[in-house]
GROMACS .gro file of C-alpha atoms in nm:
model
  169
    1MET     CA    1   1.834   1.572  -0.822
    2ARG     CA    2   1.869   1.371  -1.139
    3SER     CA    3   1.549   1.479  -1.316
    4ILE     CA    4   1.330   1.783  -1.369
    5THR     CA    5   0.978   1.838  -1.498
    6LEU     CA    6   0.950   2.130  -1.737
    7SER     CA    7   0.633   2.310  -1.848
    8TRP     CA    8   0.594   2.590  -2.098
    9PRO     CA    9   0.311   2.795  -2.252
   10GLN     CA   10   0.176   2.710  -2.593
   11PRO     CA   11   0.274   2.950  -2.872
   12GLU     CA   12   0.046   3.254  -2.891
   13GLN     CA   13   0.008   3.222  -3.270
   14PRO     CA   14   0.087   2.866  -3.378
   15ASN     CA   15   0.118   2.793  -3.748
   16GLY     CA   16  -0.165   2.536  -3.738
   17ILE     CA   17  -0.253   2.259  -3.493
   18ILE     CA   18   0.041   2.163  -3.275
   19LEU     CA   19   0.138   1.799  -3.326
   20ASP     CA   20   0.413   1.785  -3.062
   21TYR     CA   21   0.703   1.973  -2.906
   22GLU     CA   22   1.075   1.927  -2.934
   23LEU     CA   23   1.303   2.002  -2.639
   24ARG     CA   24   1.673   2.063  -2.674
   25TYR     CA   25   1.887   2.070  -2.362
   26TYR     CA   26   2.256   2.058  -2.286
   27GLU     CA   27   2.506   2.138  -2.013
   28LYS     CA   28   2.581   2.509  -2.011
   29ASP     CA   29   2.957   2.448  -2.023
   30LEU     CA   30   2.912   2.259  -2.353
   31THR     CA   31   2.786   2.371  -2.692
   32GLU     CA   32   2.450   2.322  -2.861
   33ALA     CA   33   2.616   2.053  -3.072
   34ASN     CA   34   2.624   1.838  -2.756
   35SER     CA   35   2.252   1.882  -2.692
   36THR     CA   36   2.000   1.608  -2.628
   37ILE     CA   37   1.671   1.620  -2.820
   38MET     CA   38   1.342   1.480  -2.687
   39ARG     CA   39   0.979   1.502  -2.796
   40SER     CA   40   0.662   1.562  -2.594
   41GLN     CA   41   0.298   1.535  -2.698
   42THR     CA   42   0.201   1.797  -2.438
   43ASN     CA   43   0.353   2.120  -2.313
   44THR     CA   44   0.511   1.934  -2.017
   45ALA     CA   45   0.807   1.696  -2.016
   46ARG     CA   46   1.017   1.516  -1.758
   47VAL     CA   47   1.389   1.522  -1.830
   48ASP     CA   48   1.577   1.234  -1.663
   49GLY     CA   49   1.942   1.138  -1.638
   50LEU     CA   50   2.075   1.479  -1.537
   51ARG     CA   51   2.400   1.521  -1.349
   52PRO     CA   52   2.385   1.663  -0.993
   53GLY     CA   53   2.507   2.020  -0.942
   54THR     CA   54   2.510   2.099  -1.315
   55MET     CA   55   2.376   2.405  -1.499
   56TYR     CA   56   2.165   2.321  -1.806
   57VAL     CA   57   2.026   2.519  -2.098
   58VAL     CA   58   1.689   2.423  -2.247
   59GLN     CA   59   1.492   2.540  -2.551
   60VAL     CA   60   1.152   2.432  -2.686
   61ARG     CA   61   0.981   2.451  -3.022
   62ALA     CA   62   0.646   2.334  -3.155
   63ARG     CA   63   0.581   2.120  -3.463
   64THR     CA   64   0.274   2.152  -3.686
   65VAL     CA   65   0.194   2.003  -4.027
   66ALA     CA   66   0.385   2.303  -4.168
   67GLY     CA   67   0.700   2.190  -3.981
   68PHE     CA   68   0.892   2.311  -3.675
   69GLY     CA   69   0.867   2.663  -3.542
   70LYS     CA   70   1.160   2.857  -3.400
   71TYR     CA   71   1.323   2.752  -3.075
   72SER     CA   72   1.226   2.949  -2.768
   73SER     CA   73   1.480   3.170  -2.598
   74LYS     CA   74   1.735   2.985  -2.388
   75MET     CA   75   1.632   2.909  -2.032
   76CYS     CA   76   1.871   2.786  -1.766
   77PHE     CA   77   1.827   2.565  -1.461
   78GLN     CA   78   2.066   2.399  -1.221
   79THR     CA   79   2.026   2.061  -1.061
   80LEU     CA   80   2.093   2.015  -0.691
   81THR     CA   81   2.408   1.851  -0.571
   82ASP     CA   82   2.362   1.525  -0.382
   83GLU     CA   83   2.443   1.707  -0.056
   84ASP     CA   84   2.192   1.987  -0.131
   85TYR     CA   85   1.927   1.726  -0.208
   86LYS     CA   86   1.990   1.542   0.120
   87SER     CA   87   1.989   1.869   0.313
   88GLU     CA   88   1.660   1.973   0.156
   89LEU     CA   89   1.511   1.634   0.238
   90ARG     CA   90   1.628   1.667   0.601
   91GLU     CA   91   1.460   2.009   0.621
   92GLN     CA   92   1.132   1.864   0.494
   93LEU     CA   93   1.142   1.560   0.725
   94PRO     CA   94   0.985   1.742   1.026
   95LEU     CA   95   0.705   1.865   0.802
   96ILE     CA   96   0.641   1.514   0.674
   97ALA     CA   97   0.650   1.366   1.026
   98GLY     CA   98   0.423   1.641   1.161
   99SER     CA   99   0.173   1.586   0.883
  100ALA     CA  100   0.168   1.212   0.950
  101ALA     CA  101   0.118   1.270   1.325
  102ALA     CA  102  -0.166   1.515   1.257
  103ALA     CA  103  -0.333   1.260   1.030
  104VAL     CA  104  -0.312   0.993   1.302
  105VAL     CA  105  -0.460   1.231   1.563
  106PHE     CA  106  -0.740   1.323   1.322
  107ILE     CA  107  -0.828   0.958   1.255
  108VAL     CA  108  -0.819   0.869   1.626
  109SER     CA  109  -1.044   1.168   1.699
  110LEU     CA  110  -1.295   1.056   1.436
  111VAL     CA  111  -1.301   0.705   1.581
  112ALA     CA  112  -1.348   0.839   1.936
  113ILE     CA  113  -1.632   1.069   1.829
  114SER     CA  114  -1.796   0.782   1.643
  115ILE     CA  115  -1.777   0.556   1.951
  116VAL     CA  116  -1.914   0.827   2.183
  117CYS     CA  117  -2.203   0.903   1.948
  118SER     CA  118  -2.296   0.536   1.907
  119ARG     CA  119  -2.286   0.480   2.286
  120LYS     CA  120  -2.495   0.791   2.345
  121ARG     CA  121  -2.752   0.664   2.097
  122ALA     CA  122  -2.760   0.324   2.271
  123TYR     CA  123  -2.784   0.492   2.616
  124THR     CA  124  -3.076   0.706   2.495
  125LYS     CA  125  -3.266   0.398   2.375
  126GLU     CA  126  -3.192   0.221   2.704
  127ALA     CA  127  -3.306   0.526   2.905
  128VAL     CA  128  -3.639   0.537   2.720
  129TYR     CA  129  -3.695   0.168   2.794
  130SER     CA  130  -3.590   0.219   3.157
  131ASP     CA  131  -3.830   0.515   3.195
  132LYS     CA  132  -4.118   0.306   3.061
  133LEU     CA  133  -4.027   0.019   3.294
  134GLN     CA  134  -4.008   0.261   3.589
  135HIS     CA  135  -4.345   0.409   3.490
  136TYR     CA  136  -4.514   0.068   3.507
  137SER     CA  137  -4.333  -0.055   3.818
  138THR     CA  138  -4.420   0.255   4.027
  139GLY     CA  139  -4.789   0.206   3.976
  140THR     CA  140  -4.851   0.494   3.743
  141GLY     CA  141  -4.942   0.261   3.455
  142GLU     CA  142  -5.273   0.085   3.386
  143GLY     CA  143  -5.431   0.208   3.708
  144TYR     CA  144  -5.272  -0.051   3.939
  145SER     CA  145  -5.013  -0.015   4.212
  146THR     CA  146  -4.746  -0.251   4.332
  147SER     CA  147  -4.711  -0.069   4.663
  148PRO     CA  148  -4.958  -0.235   4.905
  149SER     CA  149  -4.880  -0.002   5.192
  150GLN     CA  150  -5.048   0.288   5.014
  151HIS     CA  151  -5.365   0.110   4.899
  152THR     CA  152  -5.627  -0.126   5.027
  153LYS     CA  153  -5.661  -0.478   4.901
  154GLU     CA  154  -5.950  -0.376   4.677
  155THR     CA  155  -5.742  -0.123   4.475
  156LEU     CA  156  -5.463  -0.369   4.400
  157HIS     CA  157  -5.433  -0.577   4.090
  158PRO     CA  158  -5.602  -0.916   4.151
  159SER     CA  159  -5.276  -1.110   4.100
  160ILE     CA  160  -5.115  -0.912   4.383
  161ALA     CA  161  -5.416  -0.879   4.612
  162GLU     CA  162  -5.417  -1.247   4.711
  163PHE     CA  163  -5.069  -1.207   4.868
  164VAL     CA  164  -5.149  -0.893   5.065
  165PRO     CA  165  -5.292  -0.950   5.415
  166SER     CA  166  -5.627  -0.792   5.495
  167PRO     CA  167  -5.613  -0.478   5.709
  168SER     CA  168  -5.809  -0.663   5.985
  169SER     CA  169  -5.529  -0.920   6.026
   0.00000   0.00000   0.00000
C-alpha cells in the first residue's frame, strides 16, 4: 500500500469560513522537522508516495481568513507491507470472482426470461389466430359447414355444394 485516503471532521467552532486544510505527516521514527505538508480544499485528502510497512503520524489544521488554527492531535496509521497487500488481495480474489460469476448468472437469467416471455407472447397471438381458423374450418362460423357427411347438399355453402354428390346417387 503506497497511498491512503484520509478524512476528518470539520472544526466544531471554526474561526470564520474555512478556506482549506493543511496536512502534516511524517514517519513515526522521524521528527516533525521531517514532515511533509500538503493542502486540501475539502476535509478529505489522498496521500501518495508512502513506504510499505511504515508507521506514519498525521495532523490536520484548518485555515480561514484569520489564519491557521491549531493542529489536531496526532493520529497514527501504518501502511501494509508488499506481502500483506498481496495476501489481502489473494483473500479478496474469491469474493471478486464470485461476484463476477453471480453477475453473469443474473444477466443470463434476464436474457432467458426475456426470450421465454417474448415467445409466450408470440405463441398466444398464434393460438388466437389458430382458434379463429379452427372455428371457421369446423363449420361453426357463418352458418356453413365443410363436412358434407353431416348435412344435405342444400345446407352446404354453394361453392362446396357443386362438388358433393346428391344423396340419390
